[in-house]
XYZ file of C-alpha atoms in Angstrom:
569
model
C -44.110 -1.463 -38.432
C -46.496 -2.742 -41.129
C -49.316 -0.565 -39.810
C -47.055 2.491 -39.866
C -45.966 1.908 -43.478
C -49.583 1.305 -44.529
C -50.626 4.542 -42.862
C -47.967 6.569 -44.708
C -48.737 4.939 -48.046
C -52.439 5.650 -47.546
C -51.670 9.346 -47.176
C -49.683 9.388 -50.423
C -52.368 7.465 -52.338
C -55.158 9.709 -50.986
C -53.382 12.905 -51.965
C -52.484 11.425 -55.359
C -56.164 10.746 -56.065
C -57.056 14.324 -55.168
C -54.515 15.578 -57.695
C -54.970 13.039 -60.475
C -54.798 14.363 -63.993
C -52.623 17.397 -63.253
C -49.283 18.089 -64.861
C -46.156 16.887 -63.103
C -43.792 19.175 -61.225
C -40.107 18.728 -60.455
C -40.392 17.501 -56.886
C -36.764 16.477 -56.279
C -34.996 18.630 -53.704
C -31.936 20.791 -54.303
C -29.185 19.902 -51.814
C -28.670 22.523 -49.096
C -24.974 22.719 -50.103
C -25.785 23.819 -53.660
C -24.423 27.377 -54.145
C -27.638 28.326 -55.950
C -29.042 29.243 -52.520
C -26.347 31.913 -52.075
C -27.267 33.275 -55.487
C -30.986 33.353 -54.676
C -30.271 35.127 -51.384
C -28.321 37.826 -53.194
C -31.176 38.227 -55.664
C -33.604 38.539 -52.726
C -31.604 41.366 -51.175
C -31.354 43.053 -54.583
C -35.198 43.100 -54.591
C -35.395 40.902 -57.705
C -37.048 37.956 -55.880
C -38.209 39.630 -52.623
C -40.615 36.770 -51.877
C -37.746 34.277 -51.487
C -37.297 32.854 -47.970
C -34.059 31.082 -47.031
C -35.196 29.942 -43.568
C -36.319 26.410 -44.479
C -34.306 24.495 -47.060
C -33.847 22.359 -49.148
C -36.373 23.550 -51.732
C -37.849 21.463 -54.569
C -36.354 21.986 -58.005
C -39.644 23.468 -59.191
C -39.343 26.272 -56.606
C -35.738 27.027 -57.537
C -36.758 27.051 -61.210
C -39.606 29.462 -60.418
C -37.182 31.942 -58.850
C -34.723 31.600 -61.734
C -37.500 32.408 -64.209
C -38.352 35.552 -62.243
C -34.672 36.551 -62.274
C -34.629 36.090 -66.046
C -37.394 38.681 -66.388
C -35.036 41.238 -64.794
C -31.935 39.982 -66.574
C -30.902 43.514 -67.582
C -30.538 44.483 -63.918
C -27.751 41.932 -63.391
C -24.057 42.677 -63.708
C -21.856 40.616 -66.027
C -20.808 38.043 -63.413
C -24.366 37.520 -62.153
C -25.512 37.056 -65.752
C -22.870 34.373 -66.286
C -23.821 32.662 -63.027
C -27.467 32.708 -64.117
C -26.532 31.142 -67.456
C -24.802 28.279 -65.607
C -27.882 27.683 -63.440
C -30.158 27.981 -66.460
C -28.318 25.030 -67.999
C -28.275 23.062 -64.736
C -32.016 23.574 -64.152
C -33.039 23.659 -67.820
C -35.558 20.819 -67.610
C -37.083 22.256 -64.440
C -37.466 25.677 -66.052
C -38.492 24.818 -69.607
C -39.144 21.026 -69.737
C -36.452 20.728 -72.425
C -33.042 19.053 -72.632
C -31.375 21.001 -75.427
C -28.286 21.620 -73.299
C -28.034 18.177 -71.712
C -25.686 15.368 -72.729
C -25.779 11.649 -71.917
C -22.348 10.045 -71.549
C -23.806 6.678 -72.640
C -25.293 8.123 -75.815
C -23.784 7.592 -79.234
C -22.527 11.162 -79.355
C -18.850 11.934 -79.458
C -17.243 11.548 -76.025
C -15.622 14.943 -76.432
C -18.859 16.379 -75.028
C -17.642 15.238 -71.611
C -15.526 18.402 -71.676
C -18.249 20.564 -73.224
C -18.587 23.637 -71.040
C -22.105 24.425 -72.275
C -23.703 21.028 -71.624
C -25.102 19.562 -68.408
C -23.794 16.005 -68.339
C -25.499 12.848 -67.079
C -24.422 9.245 -67.298
C -27.917 8.612 -68.658
C -31.233 10.444 -68.610
C -34.787 9.908 -69.798
C -37.803 12.229 -69.708
C -41.430 12.128 -70.796
C -44.701 13.665 -69.604
C -45.117 11.191 -66.716
C -41.656 10.329 -65.473
C -38.018 11.329 -65.556
C -34.742 9.622 -64.736
C -31.342 11.284 -64.303
C -28.204 9.439 -63.236
C -24.619 10.462 -62.569
C -21.374 8.891 -61.459
C -18.873 10.914 -59.492
C -15.335 10.615 -58.262
C -13.193 12.627 -55.888
C -9.587 12.782 -54.767
C -9.091 14.325 -51.331
C -5.917 15.282 -49.489
C -6.340 16.130 -45.789
C -3.684 17.367 -43.432
C -3.197 18.773 -39.949
C -0.380 20.072 -37.833
C -0.146 21.727 -34.475
C -0.102 21.398 -30.723
C -3.426 19.554 -30.398
C -2.758 16.943 -33.074
C -1.963 13.586 -31.533
C 1.574 12.444 -32.407
C 0.179 8.932 -32.932
C -2.400 10.030 -35.518
C -1.887 10.526 -39.234
C -1.167 14.205 -39.845
C -1.921 13.674 -43.537
C -4.473 11.471 -45.268
C -5.258 10.828 -48.922
C -8.372 9.051 -50.138
C -10.345 8.496 -53.286
C -14.123 8.335 -53.481
C -16.394 6.959 -56.204
C -20.162 6.765 -56.234
C -23.367 7.331 -58.121
C -26.663 9.160 -57.721
C -30.053 8.861 -59.369
C -33.102 11.098 -59.224
C -36.373 11.537 -61.045
C -40.153 11.516 -60.856
C -42.782 8.800 -61.256
C -46.557 9.078 -61.483
C -46.221 12.795 -62.283
C -45.919 14.079 -58.720
C -43.769 11.553 -56.842
C -40.006 11.999 -56.823
C -37.010 10.013 -55.621
C -33.306 10.474 -54.999
C -30.441 8.168 -54.005
C -26.734 8.879 -53.632
C -24.245 6.158 -52.616
C -20.452 6.124 -52.462
C -17.638 3.957 -51.120
C -16.638 6.601 -48.592
C -16.163 5.569 -44.968
C -15.939 8.873 -43.165
C -13.819 9.190 -40.049
C -14.195 12.230 -37.836
C -11.373 12.944 -35.416
C -12.050 14.917 -32.237
C -8.807 16.455 -31.052
C -8.689 17.689 -27.475
C -7.927 21.395 -27.198
C -6.461 21.086 -23.710
C -3.588 19.192 -22.185
C -5.480 17.961 -19.136
C -2.360 16.497 -17.593
C -1.408 20.099 -16.834
C -4.727 20.976 -15.162
C -5.474 20.818 -11.409
C -6.177 17.351 -10.011
C -9.738 18.364 -9.075
C -10.635 18.744 -12.744
C -11.804 15.423 -14.190
C -11.999 15.551 -17.941
C -15.294 13.857 -18.723
C -15.191 15.670 -22.065
C -11.875 14.065 -22.930
C -13.132 10.601 -21.909
C -16.174 11.085 -24.090
C -14.165 12.277 -27.085
C -11.680 9.430 -26.739
C -14.520 6.919 -26.690
C -15.782 8.378 -29.945
C -12.405 9.217 -31.406
C -13.519 7.788 -34.730
C -17.160 8.378 -35.604
C -17.990 6.217 -38.607
C -21.193 6.841 -40.464
C -22.695 5.893 -43.798
C -22.568 8.634 -46.424
C -25.652 7.485 -48.324
C -28.545 9.901 -48.811
C -31.932 9.208 -50.331
C -35.624 9.967 -50.137
C -39.059 9.502 -51.655
C -41.137 12.667 -52.013
C -44.653 13.586 -53.028
C -45.598 17.129 -54.012
C -48.807 18.666 -55.325
C -48.627 20.507 -58.610
C -48.720 23.959 -57.028
C -46.469 22.850 -54.143
C -49.050 23.693 -51.494
C -48.250 20.334 -49.906
C -45.144 18.144 -49.872
C -44.380 14.838 -48.137
C -40.790 13.604 -47.829
C -39.480 10.353 -46.330
C -35.751 9.738 -46.378
C -32.293 10.839 -45.249
C -30.779 14.153 -46.334
C -29.534 17.386 -44.762
C -32.089 19.877 -43.447
C -31.568 23.541 -42.540
C -33.971 25.588 -40.427
C -33.297 29.117 -39.239
C -32.597 32.597 -40.561
C -28.892 32.696 -39.736
C -26.370 33.963 -42.285
C -23.442 31.904 -40.909
C -24.632 29.108 -38.575
C -28.215 28.257 -37.567
C -29.422 27.933 -33.981
C -32.153 25.433 -34.978
C -31.078 22.912 -37.660
C -27.689 23.241 -39.338
C -25.047 21.402 -41.358
C -22.944 20.580 -38.298
C -24.038 16.950 -38.089
C -24.639 14.079 -40.475
C -27.939 13.545 -42.343
C -30.620 11.650 -40.417
C -33.742 9.658 -41.320
C -37.034 11.534 -41.155
C -40.544 12.075 -42.412
C -41.417 15.675 -43.275
C -44.633 17.509 -44.095
C -44.427 20.904 -45.843
C -47.397 23.207 -46.405
C -47.120 26.398 -48.442
C -49.973 28.833 -48.964
C -49.177 32.366 -50.095
C -47.362 34.043 -47.163
C -47.480 30.953 -44.923
C -44.851 28.208 -44.865
C -45.118 25.372 -42.330
C -42.941 22.300 -41.808
C -43.346 19.315 -39.493
C -40.472 16.854 -39.123
C -40.273 13.568 -37.230
C -36.931 11.823 -37.444
C -34.627 9.213 -35.985
C -31.177 10.313 -34.831
C -28.195 8.489 -33.326
C -27.584 8.943 -29.623
C -25.322 7.914 -26.811
C -25.130 8.551 -23.082
C -21.459 8.708 -22.096
C -20.521 5.473 -23.811
C -23.876 3.686 -23.575
C -25.595 3.414 -26.927
C -29.294 4.349 -26.950
C -31.830 1.943 -28.400
C -33.828 4.874 -29.794
C -33.516 8.643 -30.047
C -35.983 10.718 -32.074
C -36.566 14.339 -32.946
C -39.791 16.194 -33.754
C -39.858 19.802 -34.989
C -42.468 22.352 -36.026
C -41.436 25.463 -37.974
C -43.937 28.129 -39.042
C -42.720 30.966 -41.272
C -44.906 34.011 -41.955
C -44.049 36.589 -44.616
C -45.814 39.786 -43.569
C -44.190 41.843 -46.333
C -41.120 41.910 -48.523
C -39.297 43.572 -45.636
C -40.483 41.505 -42.654
C -40.462 37.722 -42.114
C -41.188 35.938 -38.836
C -40.574 32.334 -37.784
C -41.873 30.242 -34.861
C -39.981 27.023 -34.128
C -40.146 24.224 -31.573
C -38.505 20.838 -31.143
C -38.328 17.925 -28.754
C -35.730 15.169 -28.452
C -37.345 11.886 -27.369
C -35.062 9.205 -25.936
C -35.678 5.457 -25.542
C -39.079 5.554 -27.268
C -38.870 3.825 -30.680
C -42.031 5.526 -31.983
C -44.730 7.679 -30.432
C -47.904 9.071 -32.010
C -47.881 11.711 -29.246
C -45.315 13.666 -31.254
C -46.622 12.719 -34.706
C -49.477 15.238 -34.667
C -48.388 18.070 -37.009
C -50.928 20.428 -35.433
C -49.870 20.484 -31.797
C -47.638 22.224 -29.274
C -44.686 19.911 -28.700
C -43.928 21.052 -25.158
C -47.545 20.400 -24.139
C -47.516 17.099 -26.000
C -44.408 16.084 -24.069
C -45.975 17.016 -20.720
C -49.145 15.070 -21.602
C -47.308 12.021 -22.930
C -48.070 9.984 -19.805
C -44.387 9.454 -19.074
C -43.695 9.603 -15.351
C -40.528 11.581 -15.992
C -41.157 14.023 -18.809
C -37.791 15.627 -18.042
C -36.216 12.656 -19.802
C -37.040 14.461 -23.052
C -35.512 17.734 -24.180
C -38.044 20.324 -25.380
C -37.093 23.723 -26.770
C -38.693 26.645 -28.587
C -37.526 29.461 -30.806
C -38.568 32.652 -32.550
C -36.666 34.392 -35.331
C -37.281 37.334 -37.615
C -35.639 38.908 -40.637
C -35.828 42.519 -41.755
C -34.853 43.801 -45.213
C -35.303 47.564 -44.746
C -33.655 48.560 -47.987
C -31.874 47.121 -50.996
C -28.775 44.953 -50.408
C -29.147 44.809 -46.592
C -30.877 42.368 -44.265
C -30.923 41.845 -40.503
C -31.934 38.800 -38.500
C -32.353 37.930 -34.856
C -33.037 34.487 -33.389
C -33.949 33.319 -29.895
C -33.641 29.738 -28.634
C -35.381 28.775 -25.366
C -33.976 25.483 -24.098
C -35.728 25.583 -20.717
C -38.063 28.171 -19.253
C -39.532 28.447 -15.738
C -41.425 31.707 -15.253
C -41.217 31.490 -11.453
C -37.437 31.875 -11.517
C -37.106 33.925 -14.711
C -36.308 37.169 -12.873
C -34.836 35.616 -9.734
C -31.658 33.793 -8.745
C -31.825 30.678 -10.945
C -30.156 28.224 -8.568
C -31.262 25.215 -10.633
C -30.220 26.584 -14.046
C -33.854 26.223 -15.152
C -33.795 29.074 -17.674
C -31.408 28.492 -20.560
C -31.290 30.641 -23.670
C -29.392 30.998 -26.899
C -29.704 34.106 -29.012
C -28.239 35.561 -32.149
C -27.992 38.862 -34.026
C -26.777 39.117 -37.605
C -26.627 41.210 -40.733
C -25.985 40.414 -44.392
C -24.761 42.983 -46.929
C -24.643 41.963 -50.565
C -22.575 43.791 -53.188
C -20.770 45.059 -50.104
C -18.144 47.800 -50.030
C -19.181 48.656 -53.609
C -17.739 45.324 -54.782
C -20.143 43.457 -57.026
C -20.965 39.849 -56.139
C -19.457 40.018 -52.667
C -21.527 39.119 -49.597
C -20.443 40.291 -46.156
C -22.073 38.722 -43.086
C -21.707 39.528 -39.391
C -23.190 37.450 -36.587
C -23.056 37.405 -32.799
C -24.179 34.206 -31.023
C -24.637 33.622 -27.293
C -25.326 30.226 -25.655
C -26.014 29.919 -21.923
C -24.463 27.054 -19.912
C -26.086 23.675 -20.685
C -27.895 24.921 -23.836
C -28.464 21.943 -26.206
C -27.250 19.501 -23.512
C -29.569 17.618 -21.143
C -29.379 16.379 -17.571
C -29.985 12.726 -18.545
C -27.329 12.852 -21.308
C -29.727 10.740 -23.385
C -31.680 13.637 -24.869
C -28.907 16.001 -25.934
C -29.632 18.033 -29.054
C -27.133 15.993 -31.081
C -26.887 13.409 -33.821
C -23.784 11.211 -33.918
C -22.563 13.285 -30.936
C -22.587 16.521 -32.959
C -24.819 19.504 -32.447
C -27.965 19.613 -34.561
C -27.882 23.385 -34.098
C -25.009 25.858 -33.843
C -21.477 24.429 -33.706
C -20.579 26.655 -30.748
C -20.313 24.705 -27.453
C -22.658 25.665 -24.605
C -21.518 28.349 -22.147
C -19.946 30.292 -25.010
C -20.359 33.257 -27.276
C -18.994 34.061 -30.712
C -18.396 37.020 -32.993
C -18.167 35.892 -36.618
C -17.434 37.685 -39.900
C -17.855 35.952 -43.248
C -17.066 37.049 -46.804
C -18.289 35.167 -49.875
C -17.000 36.605 -53.154
C -17.783 35.397 -56.678
C -14.698 36.671 -58.488
C -16.111 35.200 -61.683
C -19.003 32.848 -62.381
C -16.603 29.917 -61.860
C -14.274 31.126 -59.063
C -15.561 31.715 -55.530
C -13.591 32.770 -52.455
C -14.760 32.331 -48.856
C -13.266 33.770 -45.701
C -14.553 33.297 -42.147
C -13.222 34.734 -38.896
C -14.594 33.586 -35.530
C -13.727 34.867 -32.082
C -15.089 32.550 -29.397
C -15.146 32.621 -25.598
C -16.015 29.425 -23.688
C -16.277 28.157 -20.129
C -15.978 24.428 -19.502
C -14.884 21.822 -16.961
C -16.164 19.540 -14.185
C -14.993 19.553 -10.542
C -14.943 16.529 -8.184
C -14.527 16.429 -4.425
C -12.119 14.105 -2.612
C -14.599 11.220 -2.779
C -15.031 11.524 -6.543
C -18.474 13.131 -6.412
C -19.295 15.844 -8.930
C -19.500 19.204 -7.188
C -19.662 21.444 -10.263
C -20.370 21.130 -13.949
C -19.869 24.413 -15.747
C -22.161 23.392 -18.618
C -19.680 23.649 -21.469
C -20.045 20.178 -23.008
C -23.086 19.481 -25.171
C -22.759 15.732 -24.506
C -22.530 15.978 -20.707
C -25.321 17.858 -18.944
C -25.333 16.144 -15.529
C -25.486 18.464 -12.555
C -27.351 21.405 -14.045
C -30.299 21.069 -11.652
C -28.701 20.295 -8.307
C -25.120 21.510 -8.046
C -24.766 25.277 -8.322
C -25.869 28.381 -10.178
C -23.631 28.816 -13.191
C -22.599 32.242 -14.298
C -21.889 32.784 -17.968
C -18.315 31.726 -18.883
C -17.692 30.176 -15.435
C -15.178 27.327 -15.381
C -12.007 26.777 -17.358
C -11.893 29.825 -19.616
C -10.866 29.276 -23.239
C -10.655 31.898 -25.991
C -10.345 30.916 -29.655
C -9.390 32.810 -32.775
C -10.389 30.765 -35.828
C -9.389 31.759 -39.358
C -10.929 29.790 -42.251
C -10.533 30.315 -45.967
C -11.503 28.412 -49.104
C -11.564 28.623 -52.868
C -13.817 26.799 -55.364
C -12.877 26.717 -59.057
C -14.930 25.094 -61.819
C -12.727 25.229 -64.948
C -15.195 23.087 -66.922
C -18.806 22.395 -66.081
C -19.029 19.632 -63.415
C -15.238 19.541 -62.924
C -14.342 21.106 -59.554
C -11.123 22.047 -57.805
C -11.278 23.283 -54.224
C -9.070 23.957 -51.250
C -9.742 24.927 -47.635
C -7.613 25.710 -44.631
C -8.344 26.533 -41.014
C -5.969 28.006 -38.433
C -7.040 27.849 -34.757
C -5.438 29.670 -31.836
C -6.804 28.278 -28.542
C -5.891 30.200 -25.407
C -6.563 28.451 -22.092
C -6.610 31.567 -19.952
C -7.252 29.724 -16.676
C -4.085 27.647 -16.957
C -2.047 29.941 -19.223
C -1.739 27.420 -22.072
C -1.937 28.288 -25.778
C -2.332 25.902 -28.704
C -1.929 26.618 -32.419
C -3.319 24.195 -34.998
C -3.613 24.099 -38.772
C -6.041 21.956 -40.794
C -6.212 21.874 -44.581
C -7.590 19.882 -47.489
C -7.538 19.913 -51.279
C -10.153 18.255 -53.490
C -10.780 17.300 -57.105
C -14.375 16.324 -57.879
C -15.846 15.159 -61.197
C -19.518 14.389 -61.790
C -20.747 12.924 -65.083
């Protein structure tokens, strides 16, 4: 452990020496949930910042500030709402854009406390800036009301829950090019997994391993803290990040195949290289794993993601990842210039199939103003010898996606309309050892759709004003799931519909798409975000799910909702 820390510190010190004497840059990262990314995407499609690439976020504050400054040069091209949104971001990122704090207020200063409600000031509990270092701190509080009702909600569970959250965050830079961030709260998050099926009504030959697994993890508790240390060169050609935050990788407009927001943040080290039209990221991280109730001593993930911008209209990405189980640390996967599948095969492990290697390719086209198209391919397993033959061992598993994004859609300013079709073969993301599933805390690191499923999704994001945003999402999903036992209790079929249970893919049967217990879902989601005063937020979301078990002629209807008040000072 000491040698590893010394090695990482040596890298930071070496790069710092190479860049000594240069001006500092704002190296802190902008959270992937910040709506500024939606704004930048709209500006990209409007051809104002055509060089912007949304495939690999979060971005450093200096990069976001760079794009905002370009937008300001074309300020006259914006409509009234986009101008007001820009003004809000100009205040939020003022120091990053101009190295000034004219529109910033410290709650602990001697100024009148009425500035807490000043709509034209960015508020911090305390801040300090000079030419070498910065420090920004905030406290935040939230009141949340959650509720659920419907056929799948357990009668013994709380259908309504109220909780309050308080916490703080700090960020800043030291030594000109090194940044830090820490966010801590008192929240103890509980995630409930409600079964969609009443298995007591299913045939006796169906053993619900999925239900056993979900009951074992009925309450997934995880720490909500996030934090990192980051080094970045002045021109951002190189960045090094060590910490725990959310990462997104992929060109999707609704839900990514590669890395998404569907799981909790995990610990990682990340190398980013940017040179003109080339963007490359290497990530090595530690994730939480389990194998049907048996906790794993170690589960790691390594990813490579290369993005190439050939023109303003064409962007290509090459991605690969490997999940490594029961190996606390391996330099085999730490080489940022390697092919992970080959590295896994040459690792010296007698059973390389214990790890889960996958590859991907995605591309985005922006043929004309306001429209973009993307397609993504995920290769979970590939055996060329059986690629065009009867795949009796389920050796070739693919996920793929097609999508389009239309901004200022239907002649309505500030409205984004997205369409996406996603297809996942049986056993995609899962793994035959159950130890190397593509999950963290039992949730998919990629798309939320279960394996052996497809989905048609439509999403609308509409900025009614600069402070009121509406979201609507409709998803139509088809899934096949289930496991069959013989009279002796031996598994005779696994239809590959559970990401956390992949046993039987290589020796039981050839699975056709959507084989098994057939379930169709219609999911309606809607939300509203209102910011009446800067850094005071009101929001509400609801989701209505209709689950139709076609095989057993059972239908369930469920409603989930929440309301939130959030204040950050």
